[in-house]
Short mmCIF file of C-alpha atoms and ligand atoms in Angstrom, two decimals:
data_model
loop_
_atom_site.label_atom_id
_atom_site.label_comp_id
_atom_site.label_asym_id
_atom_site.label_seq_id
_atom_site.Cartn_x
_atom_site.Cartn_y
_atom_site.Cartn_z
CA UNK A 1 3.54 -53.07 -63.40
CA UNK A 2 3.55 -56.99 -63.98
CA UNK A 3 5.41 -58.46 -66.47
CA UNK A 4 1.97 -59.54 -67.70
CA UNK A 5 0.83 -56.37 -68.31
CA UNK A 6 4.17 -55.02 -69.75
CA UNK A 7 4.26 -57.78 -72.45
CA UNK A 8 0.36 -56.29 -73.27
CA UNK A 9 1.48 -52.95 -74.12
CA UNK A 10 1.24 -51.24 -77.45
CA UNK A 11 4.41 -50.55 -79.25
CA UNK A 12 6.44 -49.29 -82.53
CA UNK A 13 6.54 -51.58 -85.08
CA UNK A 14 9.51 -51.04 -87.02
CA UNK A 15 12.75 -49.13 -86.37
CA UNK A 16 11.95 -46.33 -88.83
CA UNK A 17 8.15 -46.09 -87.07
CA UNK A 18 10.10 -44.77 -84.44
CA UNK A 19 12.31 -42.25 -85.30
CA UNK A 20 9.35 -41.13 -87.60
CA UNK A 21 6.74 -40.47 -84.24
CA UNK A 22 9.90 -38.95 -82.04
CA UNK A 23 10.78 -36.98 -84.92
CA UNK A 24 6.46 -35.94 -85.85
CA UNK A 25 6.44 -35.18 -82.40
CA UNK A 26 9.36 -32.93 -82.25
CA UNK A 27 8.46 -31.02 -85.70
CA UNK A 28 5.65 -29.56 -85.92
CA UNK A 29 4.44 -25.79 -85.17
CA UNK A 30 7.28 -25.31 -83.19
CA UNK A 31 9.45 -24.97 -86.27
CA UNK A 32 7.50 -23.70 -88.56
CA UNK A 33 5.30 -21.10 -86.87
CA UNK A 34 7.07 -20.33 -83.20
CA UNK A 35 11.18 -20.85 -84.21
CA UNK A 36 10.98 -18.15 -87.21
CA UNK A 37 8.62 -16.04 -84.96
CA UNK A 38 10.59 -15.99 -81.87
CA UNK A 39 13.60 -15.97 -83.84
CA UNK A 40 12.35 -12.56 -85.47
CA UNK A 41 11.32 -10.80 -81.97
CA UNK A 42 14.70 -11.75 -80.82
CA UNK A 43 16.78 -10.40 -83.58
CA UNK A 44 17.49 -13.25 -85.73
CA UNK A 45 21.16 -14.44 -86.21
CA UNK A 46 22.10 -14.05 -82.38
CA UNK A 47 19.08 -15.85 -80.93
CA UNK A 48 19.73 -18.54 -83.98
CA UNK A 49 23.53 -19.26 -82.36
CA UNK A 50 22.39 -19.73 -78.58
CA UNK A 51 19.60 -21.63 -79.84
CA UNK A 52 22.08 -24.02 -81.55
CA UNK A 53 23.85 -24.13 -78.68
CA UNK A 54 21.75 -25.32 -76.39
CA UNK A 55 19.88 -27.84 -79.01
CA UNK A 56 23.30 -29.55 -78.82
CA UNK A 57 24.62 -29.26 -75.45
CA UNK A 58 21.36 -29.17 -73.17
CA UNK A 59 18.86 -30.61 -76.31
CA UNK A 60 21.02 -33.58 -76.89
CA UNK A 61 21.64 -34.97 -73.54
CA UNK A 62 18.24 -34.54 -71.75
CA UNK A 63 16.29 -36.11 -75.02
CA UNK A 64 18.65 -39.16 -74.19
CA UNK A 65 17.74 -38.81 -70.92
CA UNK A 66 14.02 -39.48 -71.55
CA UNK A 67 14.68 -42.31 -73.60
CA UNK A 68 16.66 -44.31 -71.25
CA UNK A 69 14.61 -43.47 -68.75
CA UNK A 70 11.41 -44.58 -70.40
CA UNK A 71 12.67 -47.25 -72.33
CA UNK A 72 13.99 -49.14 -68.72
CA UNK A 73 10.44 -47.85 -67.26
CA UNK A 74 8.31 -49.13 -69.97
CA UNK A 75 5.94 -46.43 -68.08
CA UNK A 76 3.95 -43.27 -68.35
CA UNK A 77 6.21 -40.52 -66.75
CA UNK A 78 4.45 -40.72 -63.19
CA UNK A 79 5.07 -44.60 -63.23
CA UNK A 80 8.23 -44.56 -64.24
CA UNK A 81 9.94 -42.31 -61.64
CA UNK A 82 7.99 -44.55 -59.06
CA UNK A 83 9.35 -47.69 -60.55
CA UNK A 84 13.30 -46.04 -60.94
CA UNK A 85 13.30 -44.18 -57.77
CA UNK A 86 12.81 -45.33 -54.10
CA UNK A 87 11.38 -41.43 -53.22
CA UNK A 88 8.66 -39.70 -54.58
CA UNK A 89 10.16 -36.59 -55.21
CA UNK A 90 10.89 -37.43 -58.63
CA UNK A 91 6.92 -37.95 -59.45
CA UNK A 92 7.19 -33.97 -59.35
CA UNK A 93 8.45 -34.67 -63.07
CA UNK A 94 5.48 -35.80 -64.18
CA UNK A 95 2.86 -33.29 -62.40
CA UNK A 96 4.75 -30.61 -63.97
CA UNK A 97 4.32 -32.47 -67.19
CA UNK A 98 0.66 -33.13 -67.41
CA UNK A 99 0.38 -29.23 -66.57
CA UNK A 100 2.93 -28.46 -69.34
CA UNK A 101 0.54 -30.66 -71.69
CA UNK A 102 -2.29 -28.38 -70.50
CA UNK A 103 -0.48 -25.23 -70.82
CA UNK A 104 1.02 -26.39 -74.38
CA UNK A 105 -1.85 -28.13 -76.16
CA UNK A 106 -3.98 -24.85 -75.34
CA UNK A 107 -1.93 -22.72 -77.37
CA UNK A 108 -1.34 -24.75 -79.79
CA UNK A 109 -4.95 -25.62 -80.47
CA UNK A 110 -5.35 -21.86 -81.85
CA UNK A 111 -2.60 -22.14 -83.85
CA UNK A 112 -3.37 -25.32 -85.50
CA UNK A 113 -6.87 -24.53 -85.80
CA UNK A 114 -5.55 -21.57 -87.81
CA UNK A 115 -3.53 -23.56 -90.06
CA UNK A 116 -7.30 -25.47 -90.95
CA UNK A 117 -8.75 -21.79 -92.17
CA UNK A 118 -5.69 -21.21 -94.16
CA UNK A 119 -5.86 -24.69 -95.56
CA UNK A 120 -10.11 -23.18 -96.66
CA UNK A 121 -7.99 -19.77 -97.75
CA UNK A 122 -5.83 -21.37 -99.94
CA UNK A 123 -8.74 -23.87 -101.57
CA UNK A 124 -10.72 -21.37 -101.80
CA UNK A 125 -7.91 -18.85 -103.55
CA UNK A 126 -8.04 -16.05 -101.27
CA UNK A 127 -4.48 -15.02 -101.32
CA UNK A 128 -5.02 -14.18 -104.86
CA UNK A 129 -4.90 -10.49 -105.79
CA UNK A 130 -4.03 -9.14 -102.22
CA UNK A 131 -1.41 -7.20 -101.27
CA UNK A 132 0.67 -7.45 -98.38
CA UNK A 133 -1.30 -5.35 -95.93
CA UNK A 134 -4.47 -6.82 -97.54
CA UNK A 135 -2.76 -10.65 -96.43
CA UNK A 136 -1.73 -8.96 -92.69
CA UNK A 137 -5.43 -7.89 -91.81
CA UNK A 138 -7.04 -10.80 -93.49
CA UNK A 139 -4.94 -12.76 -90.48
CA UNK A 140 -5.55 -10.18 -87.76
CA UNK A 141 -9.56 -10.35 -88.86
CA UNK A 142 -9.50 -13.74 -88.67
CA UNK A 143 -7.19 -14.17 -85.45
CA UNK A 144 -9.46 -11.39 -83.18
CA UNK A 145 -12.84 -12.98 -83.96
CA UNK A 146 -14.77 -15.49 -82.20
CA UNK A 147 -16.42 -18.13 -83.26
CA UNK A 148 -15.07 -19.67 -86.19
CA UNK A 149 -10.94 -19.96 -84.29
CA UNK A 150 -13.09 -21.47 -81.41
CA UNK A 151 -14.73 -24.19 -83.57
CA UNK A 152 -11.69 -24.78 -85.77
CA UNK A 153 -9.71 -25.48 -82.62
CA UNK A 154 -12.37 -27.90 -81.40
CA UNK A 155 -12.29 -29.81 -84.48
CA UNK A 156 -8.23 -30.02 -84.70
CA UNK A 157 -8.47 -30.96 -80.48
CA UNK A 158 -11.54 -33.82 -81.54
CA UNK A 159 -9.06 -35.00 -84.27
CA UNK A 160 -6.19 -35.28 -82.00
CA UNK A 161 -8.51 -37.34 -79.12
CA UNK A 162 -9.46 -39.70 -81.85
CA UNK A 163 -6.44 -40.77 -83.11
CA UNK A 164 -4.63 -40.87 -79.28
CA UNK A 165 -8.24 -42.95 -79.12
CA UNK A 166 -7.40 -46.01 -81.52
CA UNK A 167 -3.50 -46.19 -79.76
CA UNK A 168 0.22 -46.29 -81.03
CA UNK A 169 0.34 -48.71 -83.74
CA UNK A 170 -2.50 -48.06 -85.98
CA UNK A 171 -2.89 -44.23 -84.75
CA UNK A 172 0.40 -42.50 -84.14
CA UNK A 173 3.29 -44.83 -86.20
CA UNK A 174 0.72 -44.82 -89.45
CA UNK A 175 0.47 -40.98 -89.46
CA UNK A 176 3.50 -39.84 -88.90
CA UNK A 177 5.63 -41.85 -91.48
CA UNK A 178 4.44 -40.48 -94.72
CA UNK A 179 3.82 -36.99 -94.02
CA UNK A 180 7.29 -35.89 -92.56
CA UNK A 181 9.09 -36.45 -95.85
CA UNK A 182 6.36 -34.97 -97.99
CA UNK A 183 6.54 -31.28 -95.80
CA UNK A 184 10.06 -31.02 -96.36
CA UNK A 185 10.34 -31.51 -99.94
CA UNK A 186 7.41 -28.65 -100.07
CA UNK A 187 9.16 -26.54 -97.67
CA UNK A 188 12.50 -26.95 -99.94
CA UNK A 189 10.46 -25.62 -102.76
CA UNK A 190 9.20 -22.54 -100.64
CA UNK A 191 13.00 -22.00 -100.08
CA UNK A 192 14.13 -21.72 -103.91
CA UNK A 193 11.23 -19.21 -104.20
CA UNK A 194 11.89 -17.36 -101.33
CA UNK A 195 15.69 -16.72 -102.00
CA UNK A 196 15.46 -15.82 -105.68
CA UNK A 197 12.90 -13.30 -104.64
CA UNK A 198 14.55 -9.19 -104.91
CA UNK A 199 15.24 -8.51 -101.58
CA UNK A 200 15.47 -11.66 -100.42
CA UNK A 201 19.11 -11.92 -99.39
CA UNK A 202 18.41 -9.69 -96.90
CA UNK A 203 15.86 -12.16 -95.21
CA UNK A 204 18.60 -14.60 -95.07
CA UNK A 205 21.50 -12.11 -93.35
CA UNK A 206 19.10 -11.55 -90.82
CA UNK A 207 18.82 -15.08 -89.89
CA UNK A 208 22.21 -16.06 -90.17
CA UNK A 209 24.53 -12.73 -89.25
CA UNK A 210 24.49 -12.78 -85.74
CA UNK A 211 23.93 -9.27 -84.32
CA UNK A 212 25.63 -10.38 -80.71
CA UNK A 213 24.34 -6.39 -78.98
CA UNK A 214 21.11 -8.13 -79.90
CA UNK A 215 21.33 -10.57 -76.95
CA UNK A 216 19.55 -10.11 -73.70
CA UNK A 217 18.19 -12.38 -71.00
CA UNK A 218 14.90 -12.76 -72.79
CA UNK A 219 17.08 -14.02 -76.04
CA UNK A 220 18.50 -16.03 -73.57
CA UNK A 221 15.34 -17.71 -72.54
CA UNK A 222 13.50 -17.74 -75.17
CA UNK A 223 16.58 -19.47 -77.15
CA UNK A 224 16.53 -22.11 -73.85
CA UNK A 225 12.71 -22.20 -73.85
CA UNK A 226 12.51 -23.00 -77.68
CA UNK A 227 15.08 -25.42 -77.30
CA UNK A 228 13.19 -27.52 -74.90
CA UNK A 229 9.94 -26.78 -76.80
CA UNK A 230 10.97 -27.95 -80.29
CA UNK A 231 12.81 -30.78 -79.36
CA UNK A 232 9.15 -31.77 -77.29
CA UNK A 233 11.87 -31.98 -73.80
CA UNK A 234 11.49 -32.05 -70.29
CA UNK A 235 7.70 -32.87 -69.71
CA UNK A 236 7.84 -37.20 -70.56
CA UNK A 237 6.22 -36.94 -74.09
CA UNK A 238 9.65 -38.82 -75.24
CA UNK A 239 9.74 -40.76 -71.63
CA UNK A 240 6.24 -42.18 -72.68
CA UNK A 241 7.47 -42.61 -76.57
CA UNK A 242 10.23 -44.56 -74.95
CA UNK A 243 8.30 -46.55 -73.07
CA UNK A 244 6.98 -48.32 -76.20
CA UNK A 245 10.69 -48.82 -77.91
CA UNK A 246 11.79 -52.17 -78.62
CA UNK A 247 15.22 -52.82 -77.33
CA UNK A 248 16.91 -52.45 -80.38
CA UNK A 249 16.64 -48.92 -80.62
CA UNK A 250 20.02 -47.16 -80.31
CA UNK A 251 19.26 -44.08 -78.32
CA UNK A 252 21.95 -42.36 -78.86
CA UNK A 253 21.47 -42.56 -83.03
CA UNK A 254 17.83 -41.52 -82.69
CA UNK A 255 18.41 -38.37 -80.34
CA UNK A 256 20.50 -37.37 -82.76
CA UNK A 257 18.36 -37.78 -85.82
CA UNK A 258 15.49 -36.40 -84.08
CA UNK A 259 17.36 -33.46 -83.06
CA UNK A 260 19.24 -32.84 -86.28
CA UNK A 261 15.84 -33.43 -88.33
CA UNK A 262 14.06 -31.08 -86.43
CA UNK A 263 17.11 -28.50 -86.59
CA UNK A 264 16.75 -28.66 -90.40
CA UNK A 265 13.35 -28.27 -90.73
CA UNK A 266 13.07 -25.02 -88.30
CA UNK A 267 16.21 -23.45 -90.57
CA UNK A 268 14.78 -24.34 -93.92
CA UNK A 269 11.27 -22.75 -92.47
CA UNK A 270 13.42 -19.75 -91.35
CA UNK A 271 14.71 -19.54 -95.09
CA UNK A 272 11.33 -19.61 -96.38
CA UNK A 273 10.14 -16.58 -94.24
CA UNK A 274 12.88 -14.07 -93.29
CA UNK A 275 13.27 -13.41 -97.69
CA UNK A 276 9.72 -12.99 -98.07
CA UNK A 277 9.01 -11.22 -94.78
CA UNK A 278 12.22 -8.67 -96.05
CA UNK A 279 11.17 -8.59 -99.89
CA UNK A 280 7.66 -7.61 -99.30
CA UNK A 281 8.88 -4.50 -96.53
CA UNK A 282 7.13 -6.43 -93.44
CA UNK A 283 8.03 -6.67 -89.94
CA UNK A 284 9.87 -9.67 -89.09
CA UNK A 285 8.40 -9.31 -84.84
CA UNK A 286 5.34 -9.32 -85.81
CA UNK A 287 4.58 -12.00 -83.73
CA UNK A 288 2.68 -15.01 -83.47
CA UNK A 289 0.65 -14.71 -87.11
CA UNK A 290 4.46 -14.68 -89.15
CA UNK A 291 4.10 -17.62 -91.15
CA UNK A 292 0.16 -16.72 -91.63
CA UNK A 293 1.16 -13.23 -93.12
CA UNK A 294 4.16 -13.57 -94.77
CA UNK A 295 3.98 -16.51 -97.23
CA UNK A 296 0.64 -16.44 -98.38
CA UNK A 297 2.58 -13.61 -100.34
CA UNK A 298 4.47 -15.64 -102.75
CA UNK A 299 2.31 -18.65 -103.17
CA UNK A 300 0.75 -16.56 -106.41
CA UNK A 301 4.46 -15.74 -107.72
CA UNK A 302 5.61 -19.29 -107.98
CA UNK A 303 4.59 -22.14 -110.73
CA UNK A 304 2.18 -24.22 -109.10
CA UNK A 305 1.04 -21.47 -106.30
CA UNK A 306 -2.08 -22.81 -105.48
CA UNK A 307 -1.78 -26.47 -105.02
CA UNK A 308 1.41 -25.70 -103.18
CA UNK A 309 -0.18 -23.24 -100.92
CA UNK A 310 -2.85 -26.23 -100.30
CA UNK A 311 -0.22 -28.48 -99.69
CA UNK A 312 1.62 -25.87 -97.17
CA UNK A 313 -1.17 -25.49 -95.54
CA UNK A 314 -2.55 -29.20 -94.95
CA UNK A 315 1.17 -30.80 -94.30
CA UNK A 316 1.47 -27.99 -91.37
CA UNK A 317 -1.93 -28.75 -89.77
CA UNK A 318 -0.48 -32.42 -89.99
CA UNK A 319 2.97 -31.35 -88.82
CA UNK A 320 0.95 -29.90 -85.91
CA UNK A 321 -0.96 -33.17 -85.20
CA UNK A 322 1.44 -35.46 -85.02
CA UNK A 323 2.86 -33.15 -82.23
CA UNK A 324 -0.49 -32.47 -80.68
CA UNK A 325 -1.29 -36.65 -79.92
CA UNK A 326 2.20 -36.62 -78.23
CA UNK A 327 1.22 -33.81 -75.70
CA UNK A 328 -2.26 -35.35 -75.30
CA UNK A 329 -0.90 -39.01 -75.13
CA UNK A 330 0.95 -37.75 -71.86
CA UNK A 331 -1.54 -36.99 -70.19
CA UNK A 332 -3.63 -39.97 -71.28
CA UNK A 333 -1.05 -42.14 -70.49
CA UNK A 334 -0.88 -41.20 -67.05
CA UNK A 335 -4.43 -41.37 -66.54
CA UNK A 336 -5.12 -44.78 -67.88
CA UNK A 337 -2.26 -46.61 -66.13
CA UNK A 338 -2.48 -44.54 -63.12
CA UNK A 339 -6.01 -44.33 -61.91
CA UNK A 340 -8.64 -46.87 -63.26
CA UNK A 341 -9.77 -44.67 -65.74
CA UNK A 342 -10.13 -46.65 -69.37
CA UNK A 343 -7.97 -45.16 -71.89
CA UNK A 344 -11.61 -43.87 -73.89
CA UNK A 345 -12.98 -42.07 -70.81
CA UNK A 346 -9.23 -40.74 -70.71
CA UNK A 347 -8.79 -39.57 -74.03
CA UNK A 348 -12.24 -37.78 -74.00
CA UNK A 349 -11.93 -36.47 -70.75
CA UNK A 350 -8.91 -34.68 -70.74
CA UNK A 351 -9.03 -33.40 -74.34
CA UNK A 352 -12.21 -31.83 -73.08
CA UNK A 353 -10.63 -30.11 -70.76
CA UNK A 354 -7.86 -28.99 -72.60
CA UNK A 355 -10.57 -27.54 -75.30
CA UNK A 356 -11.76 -25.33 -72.34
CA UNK A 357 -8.94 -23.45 -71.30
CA UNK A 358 -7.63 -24.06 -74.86
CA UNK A 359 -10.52 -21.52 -75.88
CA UNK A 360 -9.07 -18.90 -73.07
CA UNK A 361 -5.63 -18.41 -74.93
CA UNK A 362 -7.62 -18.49 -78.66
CA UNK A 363 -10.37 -15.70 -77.08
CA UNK A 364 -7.24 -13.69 -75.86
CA UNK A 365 -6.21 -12.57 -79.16
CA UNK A 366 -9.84 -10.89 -79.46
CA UNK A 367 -12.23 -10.28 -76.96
CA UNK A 368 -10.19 -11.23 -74.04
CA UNK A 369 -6.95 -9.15 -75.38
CA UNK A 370 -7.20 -6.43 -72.40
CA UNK A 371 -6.99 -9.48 -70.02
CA UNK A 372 -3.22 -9.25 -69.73
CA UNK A 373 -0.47 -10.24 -66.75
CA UNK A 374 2.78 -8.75 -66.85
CA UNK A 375 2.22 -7.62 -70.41
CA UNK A 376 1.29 -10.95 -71.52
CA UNK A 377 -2.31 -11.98 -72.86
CA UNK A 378 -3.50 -15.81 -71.53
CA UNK A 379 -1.86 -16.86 -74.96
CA UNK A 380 1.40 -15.60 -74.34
CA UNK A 381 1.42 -16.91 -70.61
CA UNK A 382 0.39 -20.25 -71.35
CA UNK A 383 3.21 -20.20 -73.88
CA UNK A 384 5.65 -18.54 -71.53
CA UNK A 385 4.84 -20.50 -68.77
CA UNK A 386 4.76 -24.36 -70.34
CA UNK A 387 8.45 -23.39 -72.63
CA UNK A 388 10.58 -21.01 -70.23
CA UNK A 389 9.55 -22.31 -67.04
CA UNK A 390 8.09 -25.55 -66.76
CA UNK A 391 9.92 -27.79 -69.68
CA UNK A 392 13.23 -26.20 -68.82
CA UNK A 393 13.02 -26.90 -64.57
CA UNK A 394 11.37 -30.91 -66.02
CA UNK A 395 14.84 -30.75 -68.03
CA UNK A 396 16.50 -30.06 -65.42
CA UNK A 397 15.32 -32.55 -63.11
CA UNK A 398 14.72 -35.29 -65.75
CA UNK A 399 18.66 -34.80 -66.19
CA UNK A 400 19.77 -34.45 -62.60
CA UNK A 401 17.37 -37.89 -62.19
CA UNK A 402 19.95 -39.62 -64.57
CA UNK A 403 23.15 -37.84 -63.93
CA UNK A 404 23.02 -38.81 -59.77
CA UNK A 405 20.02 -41.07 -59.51
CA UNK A 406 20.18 -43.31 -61.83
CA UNK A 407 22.33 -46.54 -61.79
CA UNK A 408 25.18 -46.11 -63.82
CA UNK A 409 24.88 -49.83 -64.99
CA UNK A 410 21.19 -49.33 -66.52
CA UNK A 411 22.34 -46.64 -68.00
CA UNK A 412 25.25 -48.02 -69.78
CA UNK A 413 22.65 -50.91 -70.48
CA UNK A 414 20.45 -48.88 -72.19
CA UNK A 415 22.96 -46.94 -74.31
CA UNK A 416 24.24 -49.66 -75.65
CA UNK A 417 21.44 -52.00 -75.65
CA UNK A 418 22.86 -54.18 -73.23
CA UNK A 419 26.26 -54.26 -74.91
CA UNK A 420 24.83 -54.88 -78.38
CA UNK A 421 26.31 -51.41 -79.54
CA UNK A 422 29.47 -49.09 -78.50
CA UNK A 423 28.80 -45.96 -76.27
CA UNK A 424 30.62 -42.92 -77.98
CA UNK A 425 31.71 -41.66 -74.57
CA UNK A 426 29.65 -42.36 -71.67
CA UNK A 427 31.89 -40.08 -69.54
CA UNK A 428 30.73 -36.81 -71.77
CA UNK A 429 27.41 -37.90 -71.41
CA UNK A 430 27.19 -38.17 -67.66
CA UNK A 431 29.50 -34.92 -67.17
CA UNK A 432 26.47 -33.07 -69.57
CA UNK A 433 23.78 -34.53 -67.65
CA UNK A 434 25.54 -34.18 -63.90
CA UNK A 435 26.36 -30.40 -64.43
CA UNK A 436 26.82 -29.14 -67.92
CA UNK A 437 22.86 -29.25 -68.79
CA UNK A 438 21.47 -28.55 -64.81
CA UNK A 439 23.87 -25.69 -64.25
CA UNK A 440 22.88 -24.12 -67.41
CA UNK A 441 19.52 -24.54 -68.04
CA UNK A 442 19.61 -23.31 -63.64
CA UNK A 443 21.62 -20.37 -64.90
CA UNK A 444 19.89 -19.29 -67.54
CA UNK A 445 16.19 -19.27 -66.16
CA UNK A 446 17.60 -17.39 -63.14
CA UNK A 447 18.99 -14.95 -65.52
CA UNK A 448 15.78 -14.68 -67.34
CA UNK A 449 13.22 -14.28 -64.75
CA UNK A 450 15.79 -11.23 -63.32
CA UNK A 451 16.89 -13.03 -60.01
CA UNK A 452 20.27 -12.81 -60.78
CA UNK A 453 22.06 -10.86 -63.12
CA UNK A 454 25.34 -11.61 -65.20
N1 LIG B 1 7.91 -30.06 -80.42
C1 LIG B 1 6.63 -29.66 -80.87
C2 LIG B 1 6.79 -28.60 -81.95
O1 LIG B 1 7.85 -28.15 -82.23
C3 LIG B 1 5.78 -29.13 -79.75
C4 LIG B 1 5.79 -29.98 -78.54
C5 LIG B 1 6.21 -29.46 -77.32
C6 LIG B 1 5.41 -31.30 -78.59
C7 LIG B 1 6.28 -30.23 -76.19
C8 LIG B 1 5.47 -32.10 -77.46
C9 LIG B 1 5.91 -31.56 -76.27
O2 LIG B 1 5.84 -28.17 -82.52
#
């Protein structure tokens, strides 16, 4: 790219419009529907600890990876491996990143176009009265139909192509900034209810006393996978968000915002859900409809219950969107500065596309349920495949790219903005992202997919 063209691109206006589209990106469904989920299939306080774990010592170091390497880019992913790297291996990076985009944004179209019926349900008071069997098959009635999860999804996938449509400044920085705040003060509220519900203390030892003979290699995985998903790693969503940073922008103090913001907001969601899910006798595995069946339960027990459950509702579908434009604006990305394609025909094109096999994993949770591959429905393998396998092996490589690629200079540059600020320990950081992060995140997928064994 010319410097021409490089001076023409969007970018973040202000310092805080950054950390607030890194950070929307980062929070959204992933902590408030998939961490307490996953976290309750895996056995809570166990899975919680090796999740931890690897937020800070795989989490950390990768997500700083992706911002130097997009800030020095100032590319989409695909560009700027060609423009860092004399071979094109490293372009593999950002193939296996537009298919994680597919893979992700398909699931997690159902799931936000989920959150837009329970935003109707609570408008329309329908948690009101019902019991908490009544609240469980009101989701699983829902979930298994047809038509209406297909069209909600559509709508929540043509809301997400319009605002990648009108670019960074006016689309992604303006959304983001307001709404993050807002959903944790309501989430914070949720909390207080949950824990003074009876029962409820029970919820919480299950999320934070770690059962350690609960641990096996899916834990494992799923805690690595999760780790990668949440903190939207190892597929160039935070490359690309990088690529618009001004030079300013200490990486190191944003990674760890980001990370520790998004940390917060997955345990305060797991606070919310484990009391309620243990106070009302429900399973905490239930599985992917958690957070649909468990707190619709207290919203009529606490002052306010209805507006908040509006509110719930409406900042998650948000929460989701701010995620879903970073997994579309990949892909989009790479398109428009890649091939000729104008960054409308983009937009339109690929979030058509993602709609279509977006409506495979919503269909499998009804009429496509039998359809199943190791166990799995299409949901589950789209999930399985974009979290434990591909963001993990980008990780990987995006870190490996910087730990032995990389010049060491550019990336003591970009650390410390060229000298303007002090690196903490740049020795740490290149032993983490030479062989603490590959090795492990290597280690641990082996483990998981069962070819070796520990
Ligand atoms: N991090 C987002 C979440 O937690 C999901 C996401 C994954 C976004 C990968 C971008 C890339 O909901």
């Amino acid at each position: 790219m010319t410097e021409i063209s490089k001076a023409k691109r969007d970018g973040f206006s202000s310092k805080f419009g950054v950390i607030a589209a890194a950070a929307g990106s980062a929070i959204g469904l992933g902590n408030i529907w998939k961490f307490p989920y996953i976290a309750g299939e895996n056995g809570g306080g166990a899975f919680l600890i090796i999740y931890l774990v690897f937020i800070v010592l795989i989490g950390l170091p990768v997500m700083m990876s992706e911002f130097i390497i997009g800030r020095k880019a100032q590319q989409n992913v695909f560009g700027a491996f060609r423009s860092l790297s004399k071979t094109g291996f490293w372009r593999i990076i950002g193939v296996m990143g537009v298919l994680a985009a597919f893979f992700i944004l398909s699931f997690y179209g159902t799931v936000a176009g989920w959150t837009i019926e329970y935003i109707y349900l609570a408008i329309s008071d329908s948690f009101a009265g019902k019991d908490a069997t009544e609240i469980t098959t009101m989701f699983s009635d829902f979930s298994t139909s047809t038509f209406k999860p297909l069209a909600l999804q559509l709508i929540f996938m043509g809301i997400t192509a319009f605002i990648v449509l009108r670019g960074i400044k006016k689309g992604i920085e303006k959304y983001t900034k307001i709404l993050m705040p807002l959903l944790l003060l309501i989430i914070i509220y949720l909390d207080i209810t949950a824990l003074s519900l009876d029962g409820g203390m029970d919820g919480l030892k299950f999320l934070f006393q770690p059962d350690f003979s609960k641990i096996t290699p899916k834990c494992i995985i799923d805690a690595l996978g999760h780790s990668f998903f949440t903190l939207s790693l190892g597929m160039g969503v935070l490359v690309t968000y990088a690529s618009y940073f001004k030079s300013d922008i200490n990486l190191t103090k944003t990674s760890i915002n980001v990370a520790a913001a998004d940390t917060i907001i997955a345990l305060l969601a797991g606070i919310a859900i484990f009391p309620v899910v243990f106070a009302f006798n429900t399973e905490p595995g239930v599985g992917p409809g958690l957070v649909f069946v468990s707190l619709p339960n207290i919203f009529e027990l606490i002052p306010g219950g209805y507006i908040f459950s509006i509110f719930f509702f409406l900042l998650l579908a948000l929460a989701a969107l701010t995620s879903s434009i970073s997994i579309l604006e990949v892909v989009v990305a790479y398109l428009s500065e890649e091939t000729k394609m104008s960054r409308k025909k983009a937009t339109l094109l690929s979030a058509l596309a993602i709609s279509i096999t977006g409506a495979l994993a919503t269909l499998s949770m009804g009429v496509l349920s039998d359809f199943k591959i190791f166990d799995k429905n299409i949901f589950d393998i789209f999930d399985y495949l974009a979290s434990n396998v591909l963001l993990p092996l980008g990780g990987m490589l995006i870190s490996l790219f910087v730990g032995w690629v990389l010049k060491r200079s550019i990336i003591e540059d970009e650390l410390s903005n060229y000298g303007t600020n002090k690196i903490v320990s740049i020795k740490i950081f290149i032993f983490l992202v030479r062989y603490l992060a590959p090795i492990s995140i290597l280690i641990v997928f082996l483990h998981g997919v069962g070819i070796i064994k520990l």
